[in-house]
Coordinates of C-alpha atoms in Angstrom, one line a residue:
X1257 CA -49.9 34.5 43.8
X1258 CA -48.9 32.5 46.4
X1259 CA -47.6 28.7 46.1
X1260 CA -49.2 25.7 48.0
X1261 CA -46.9 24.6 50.9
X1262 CA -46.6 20.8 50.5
X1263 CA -48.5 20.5 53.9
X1264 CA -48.3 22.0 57.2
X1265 CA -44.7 23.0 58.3
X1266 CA -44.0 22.8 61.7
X1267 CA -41.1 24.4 62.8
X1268 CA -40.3 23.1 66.2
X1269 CA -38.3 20.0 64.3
X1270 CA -35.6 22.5 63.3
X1271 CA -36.0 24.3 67.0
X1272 CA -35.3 21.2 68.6
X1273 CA -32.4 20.3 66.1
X1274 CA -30.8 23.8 66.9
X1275 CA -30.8 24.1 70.5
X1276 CA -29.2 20.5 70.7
X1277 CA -26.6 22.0 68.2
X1278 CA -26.4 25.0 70.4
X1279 CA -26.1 22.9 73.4
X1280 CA -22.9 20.8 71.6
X1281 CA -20.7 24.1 70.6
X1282 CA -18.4 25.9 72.6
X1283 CA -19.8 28.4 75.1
X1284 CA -18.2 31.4 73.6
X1285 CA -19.1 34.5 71.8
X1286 CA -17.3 33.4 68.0
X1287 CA -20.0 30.4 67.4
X1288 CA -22.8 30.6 65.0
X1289 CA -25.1 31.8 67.6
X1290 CA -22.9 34.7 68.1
X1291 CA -22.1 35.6 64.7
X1292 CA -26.6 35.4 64.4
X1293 CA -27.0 37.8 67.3
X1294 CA -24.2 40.4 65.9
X1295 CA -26.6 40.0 62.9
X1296 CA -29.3 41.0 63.6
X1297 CA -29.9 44.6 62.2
X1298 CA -28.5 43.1 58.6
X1299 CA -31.4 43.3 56.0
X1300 CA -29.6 40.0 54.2
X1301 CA -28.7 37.5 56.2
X1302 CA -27.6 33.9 55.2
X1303 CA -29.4 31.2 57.4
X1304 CA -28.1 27.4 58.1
X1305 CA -30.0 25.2 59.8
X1306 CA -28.2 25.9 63.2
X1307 CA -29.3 29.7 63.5
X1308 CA -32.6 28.8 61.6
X1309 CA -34.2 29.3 65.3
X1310 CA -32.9 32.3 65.6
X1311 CA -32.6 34.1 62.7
X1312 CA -36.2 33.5 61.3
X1313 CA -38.3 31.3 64.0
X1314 CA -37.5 33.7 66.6
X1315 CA -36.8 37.1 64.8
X1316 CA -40.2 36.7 62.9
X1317 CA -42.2 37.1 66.3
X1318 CA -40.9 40.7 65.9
X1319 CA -40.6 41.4 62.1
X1320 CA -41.1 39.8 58.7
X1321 CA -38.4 37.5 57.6
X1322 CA -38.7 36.4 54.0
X1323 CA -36.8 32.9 53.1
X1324 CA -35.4 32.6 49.6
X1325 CA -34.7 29.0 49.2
X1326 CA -31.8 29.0 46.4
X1327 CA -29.5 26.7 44.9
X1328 CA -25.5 27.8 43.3
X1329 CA -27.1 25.5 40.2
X1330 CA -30.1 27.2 39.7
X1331 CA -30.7 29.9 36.9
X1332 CA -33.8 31.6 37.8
X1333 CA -32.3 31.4 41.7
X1334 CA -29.5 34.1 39.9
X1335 CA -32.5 36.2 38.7
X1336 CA -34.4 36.5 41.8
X1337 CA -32.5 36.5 44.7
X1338 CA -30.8 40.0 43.4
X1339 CA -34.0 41.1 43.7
X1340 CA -34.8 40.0 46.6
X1341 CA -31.5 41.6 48.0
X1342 CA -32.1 45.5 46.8
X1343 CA -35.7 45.2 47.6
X1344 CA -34.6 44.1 51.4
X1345 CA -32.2 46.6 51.7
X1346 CA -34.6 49.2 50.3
X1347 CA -37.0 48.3 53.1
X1348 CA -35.8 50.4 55.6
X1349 CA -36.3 47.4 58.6
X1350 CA -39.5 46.7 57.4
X1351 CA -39.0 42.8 56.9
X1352 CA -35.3 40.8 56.7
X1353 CA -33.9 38.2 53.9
X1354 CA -32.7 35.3 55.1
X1355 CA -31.3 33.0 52.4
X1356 CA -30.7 29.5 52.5
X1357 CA -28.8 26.9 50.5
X1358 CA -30.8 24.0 49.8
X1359 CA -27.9 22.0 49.3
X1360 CA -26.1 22.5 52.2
X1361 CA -29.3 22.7 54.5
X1362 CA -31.4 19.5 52.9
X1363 CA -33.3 19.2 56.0
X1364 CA -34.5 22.6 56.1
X1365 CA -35.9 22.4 52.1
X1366 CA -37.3 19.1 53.3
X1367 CA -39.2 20.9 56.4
X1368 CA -40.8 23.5 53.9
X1369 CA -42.1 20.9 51.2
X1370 CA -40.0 22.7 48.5
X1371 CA -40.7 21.0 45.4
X1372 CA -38.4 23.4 43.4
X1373 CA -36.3 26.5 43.5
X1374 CA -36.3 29.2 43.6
X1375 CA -38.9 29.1 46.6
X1376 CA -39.6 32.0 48.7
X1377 CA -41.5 31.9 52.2
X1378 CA -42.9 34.5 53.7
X1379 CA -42.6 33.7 58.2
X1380 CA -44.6 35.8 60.6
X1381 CA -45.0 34.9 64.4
X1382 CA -42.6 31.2 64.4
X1383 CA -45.3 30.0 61.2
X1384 CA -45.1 30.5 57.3
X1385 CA -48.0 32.9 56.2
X1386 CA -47.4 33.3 52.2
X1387 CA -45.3 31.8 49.8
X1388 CA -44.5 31.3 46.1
X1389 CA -42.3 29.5 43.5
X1390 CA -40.0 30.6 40.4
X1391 CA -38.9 34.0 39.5
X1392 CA -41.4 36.5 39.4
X1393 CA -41.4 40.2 38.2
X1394 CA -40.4 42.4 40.3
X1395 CA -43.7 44.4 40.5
X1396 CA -45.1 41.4 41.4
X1397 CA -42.7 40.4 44.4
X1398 CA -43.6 44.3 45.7
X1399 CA -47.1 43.9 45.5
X1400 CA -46.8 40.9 47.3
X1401 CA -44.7 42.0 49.9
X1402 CA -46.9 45.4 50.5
X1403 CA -50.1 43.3 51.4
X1404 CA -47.9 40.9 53.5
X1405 CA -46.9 44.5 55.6
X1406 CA -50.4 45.9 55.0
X1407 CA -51.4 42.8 57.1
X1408 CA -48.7 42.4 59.7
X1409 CA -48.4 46.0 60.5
X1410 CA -50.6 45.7 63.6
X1411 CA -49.4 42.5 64.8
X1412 CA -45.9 42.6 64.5
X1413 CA -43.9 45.5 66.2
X1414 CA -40.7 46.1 63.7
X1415 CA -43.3 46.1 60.7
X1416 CA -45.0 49.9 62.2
X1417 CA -41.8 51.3 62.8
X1418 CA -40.1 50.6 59.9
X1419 CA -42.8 51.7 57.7
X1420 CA -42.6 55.1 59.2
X1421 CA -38.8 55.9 57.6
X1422 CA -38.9 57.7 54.5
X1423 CA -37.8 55.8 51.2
X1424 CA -35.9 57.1 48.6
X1425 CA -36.3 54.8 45.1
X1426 CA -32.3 54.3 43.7
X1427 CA -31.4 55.0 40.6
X1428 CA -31.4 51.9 38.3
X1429 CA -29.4 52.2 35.5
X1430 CA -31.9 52.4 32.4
X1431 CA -30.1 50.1 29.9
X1432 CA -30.5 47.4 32.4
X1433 CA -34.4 48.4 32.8
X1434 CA -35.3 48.1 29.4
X1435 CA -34.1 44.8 29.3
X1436 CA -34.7 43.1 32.8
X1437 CA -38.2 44.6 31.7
X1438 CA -38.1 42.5 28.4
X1439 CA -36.8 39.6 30.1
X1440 CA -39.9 39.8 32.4
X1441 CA -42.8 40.2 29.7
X1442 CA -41.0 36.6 28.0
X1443 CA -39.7 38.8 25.0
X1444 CA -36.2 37.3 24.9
X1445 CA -34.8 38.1 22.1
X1446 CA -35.4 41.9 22.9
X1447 CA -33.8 41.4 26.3
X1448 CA -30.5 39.6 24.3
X1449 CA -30.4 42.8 21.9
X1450 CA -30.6 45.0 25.3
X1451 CA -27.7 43.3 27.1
X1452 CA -25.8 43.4 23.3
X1453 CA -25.9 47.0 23.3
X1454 CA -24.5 47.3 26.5
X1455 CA -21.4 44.7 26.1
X1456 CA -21.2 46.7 22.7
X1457 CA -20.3 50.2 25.0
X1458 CA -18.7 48.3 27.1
X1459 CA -17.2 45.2 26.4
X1460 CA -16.1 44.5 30.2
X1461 CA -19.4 44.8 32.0
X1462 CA -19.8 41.1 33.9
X1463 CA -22.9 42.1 34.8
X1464 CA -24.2 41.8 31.5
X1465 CA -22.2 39.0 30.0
X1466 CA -23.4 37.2 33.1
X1467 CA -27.0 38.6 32.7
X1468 CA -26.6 37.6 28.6
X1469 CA -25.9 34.0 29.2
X1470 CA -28.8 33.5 31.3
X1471 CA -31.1 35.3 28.7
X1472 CA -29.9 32.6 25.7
X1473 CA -30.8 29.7 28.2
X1474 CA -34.1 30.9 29.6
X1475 CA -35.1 30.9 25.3
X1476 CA -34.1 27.9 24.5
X1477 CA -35.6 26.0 27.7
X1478 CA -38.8 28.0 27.7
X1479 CA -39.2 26.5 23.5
X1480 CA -38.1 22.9 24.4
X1481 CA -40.3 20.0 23.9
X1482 CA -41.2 18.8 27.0
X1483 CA -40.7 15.0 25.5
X1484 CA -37.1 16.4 24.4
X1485 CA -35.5 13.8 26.6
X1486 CA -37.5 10.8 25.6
X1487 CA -36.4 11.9 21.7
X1488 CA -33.0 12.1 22.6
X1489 CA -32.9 8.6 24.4
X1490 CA -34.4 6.9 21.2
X1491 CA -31.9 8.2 19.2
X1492 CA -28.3 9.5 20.3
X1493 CA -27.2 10.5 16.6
X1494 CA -29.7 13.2 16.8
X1495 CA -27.1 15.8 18.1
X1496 CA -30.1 18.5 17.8
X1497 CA -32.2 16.4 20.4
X1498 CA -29.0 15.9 22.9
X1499 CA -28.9 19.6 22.7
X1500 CA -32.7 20.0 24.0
X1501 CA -32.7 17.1 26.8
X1502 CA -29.4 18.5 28.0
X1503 CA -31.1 22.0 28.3
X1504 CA -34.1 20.4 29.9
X1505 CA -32.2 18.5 32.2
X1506 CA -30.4 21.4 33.1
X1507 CA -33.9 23.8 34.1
X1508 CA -35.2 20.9 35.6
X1509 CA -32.1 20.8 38.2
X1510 CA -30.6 17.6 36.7
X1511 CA -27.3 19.4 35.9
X1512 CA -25.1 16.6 36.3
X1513 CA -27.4 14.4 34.2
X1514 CA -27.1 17.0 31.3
X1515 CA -23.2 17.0 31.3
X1516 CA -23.1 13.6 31.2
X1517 CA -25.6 13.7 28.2
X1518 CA -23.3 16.2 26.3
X1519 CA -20.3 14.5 27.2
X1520 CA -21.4 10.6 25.8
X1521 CA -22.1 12.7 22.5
X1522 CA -18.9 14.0 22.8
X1523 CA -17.5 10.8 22.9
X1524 CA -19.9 9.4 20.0
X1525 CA -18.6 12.6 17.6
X1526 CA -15.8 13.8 15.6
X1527 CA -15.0 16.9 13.8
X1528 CA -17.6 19.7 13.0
X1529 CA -20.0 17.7 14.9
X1530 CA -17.7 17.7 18.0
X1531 CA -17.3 20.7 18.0
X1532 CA -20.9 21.9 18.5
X1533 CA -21.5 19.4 21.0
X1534 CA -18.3 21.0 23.0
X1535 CA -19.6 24.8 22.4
X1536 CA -23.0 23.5 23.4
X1537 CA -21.9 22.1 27.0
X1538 CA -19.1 25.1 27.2
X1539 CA -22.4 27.4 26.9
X1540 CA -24.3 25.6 30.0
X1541 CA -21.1 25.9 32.0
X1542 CA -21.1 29.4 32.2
X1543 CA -24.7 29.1 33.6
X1544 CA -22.7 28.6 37.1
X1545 CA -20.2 29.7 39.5
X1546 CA -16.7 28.3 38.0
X1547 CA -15.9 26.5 41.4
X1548 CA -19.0 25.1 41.3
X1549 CA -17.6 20.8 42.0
X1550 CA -20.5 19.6 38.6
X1551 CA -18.8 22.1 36.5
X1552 CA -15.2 21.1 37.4
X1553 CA -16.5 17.3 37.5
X1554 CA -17.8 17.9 34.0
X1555 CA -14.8 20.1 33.0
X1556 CA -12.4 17.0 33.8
X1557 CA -14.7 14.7 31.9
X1558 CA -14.6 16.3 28.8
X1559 CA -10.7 16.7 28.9
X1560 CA -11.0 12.7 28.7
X1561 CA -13.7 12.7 26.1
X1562 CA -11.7 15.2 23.9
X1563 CA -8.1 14.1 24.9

């Protein structure tokens, strides 16, 4: 299950580039390095590359610490790192999240190899033991996590300890079950019905717009051609093929590239065929966080286009 690390990753290049940050900020308890240590019983914990040290390198000699490399623009990054979250907190000590934004901590991505997110590495005494790529099932990410514990339960000293508290399994709502569970097996047309009936009791549940929005994108990039963008290139009239590129563009990370895409056919369109182009690009909008700069960028660009 686990992913190939692009190499060996040695961690004493972000060591050495977080004590000389350390050494450089005030000598007071409100820095990051106090804010890490006043941390340190969290089960989530976000990570920059100034308490990288502390928070994995060095808390890892005593417990698992499990890295989820994410990204504000990434989609299957919004269907993992949940997960990832409730399973830590569920843990009762046995291992800690520490999450980290690729985009505002390049170096660290680039330390790890990362060749896309979501990434999640598994650290165990200062050195990566495990890792894997994309947005597993759940039962998957447990399994892998109980032989990561099965293994470090002799050699590290939080692991025994923490495996010793009783845990009690939450209550997950079942309408969500059925169609996370959908969602998982690649049935996504079951998973949209799911997330239907549950805006259809109630219409105000973000949760599931927010979970429905994601669904219709993961169906249409997991049935587009991978030569989508090459068709679209060849011929711009084709507003079906801007569609596909744009949605490819946008699961391969090239989000701004997509916009832009959507945007020239914008500009290249009028009437009924406008319009779909607008809905289409309104649609991949809602993929992300509404402050996210691409969106507004993009939001201001096709004011112009339209106006």
């Amino acid at each position: 299950m686990s992913a190939a690390l692009s190499g060996a990753v040695d961690l004493s290049a972000v060591k050495a580039r977080a004590e000389a940050a350390a050494r450089q900020a005030p000598q007071s308890g409100g820095g990051a390095a106090g804010q890490a240590n006043g941390a340190t019983n969290a089960s989530v914990i976000d990570v920059t590359e100034a308490t990288f040290q502390a928070e994995v390198v060095e808390r890892s000699l005593r417990q698992l610490v499990v890295v989820d490399l994410w990204a504000d623009w990434c989609g299957p990054c919004k269907q993992l790192s949940p997960v990832l979250e409730r399973l830590a907190g569920e843990s009762g000590g046995a291992w800690v999240l520490a999450k980290i934004d690729v985009d505002a901590n390049p170096r660290i991505s680039q330390l790890f190899g990362v060749q896309s997110i979501p990434t999640v590495v598994a650290i165990a005494g200062g050195q990566p033991v495990d890792a894997f790529s994309g947005a597993l099932p759940e039962s998957q990410i447990k399994q892998w996590l109980q032989q990561l514990l099965d293994l470090l339960r002799d050699k590290l000293p939080g692991v025994q300890g923490a495996q010793q508290a009783p845990q009690e399994e939450p209550q997950q709502d079942p309408r969500f079950a059925e169609a996370e569970d959908a969602f998982e097996r690649g049935d996504f047309a079951e998973a949209e019905a799911a997330y239907k009936r549950i805006l259809d009791n109630e219409p105000g549940n973000e949760q599931a717009k927010a979970a429905l929005v994601q669904v219709r994108f993961a169906a249409r990039a997991a049935n587009t051609d991978p030569s989508a963008i090459a068709k679209a290139d060849a011929d711009p009239s084709d507003l079906d093929a801007q569609f596909a590129a744009a949605d490819a563009q946008v699961a391969m990370g090239e989000v701004e590239n997509g916009f832009a895409r959507l945007i020239a056919a914008i500009r290249r369109t009028a009437g009924d065929d406008r319009n779909r182009v607008r809905e289409h690009l309104v649609s991949l909008f809602e993929l992300f966080d509404p402050a996210d700069e691409r969106v507004a960028k993009a939001r201001r660009d096709l004011a112009s286009a339209l106006f």
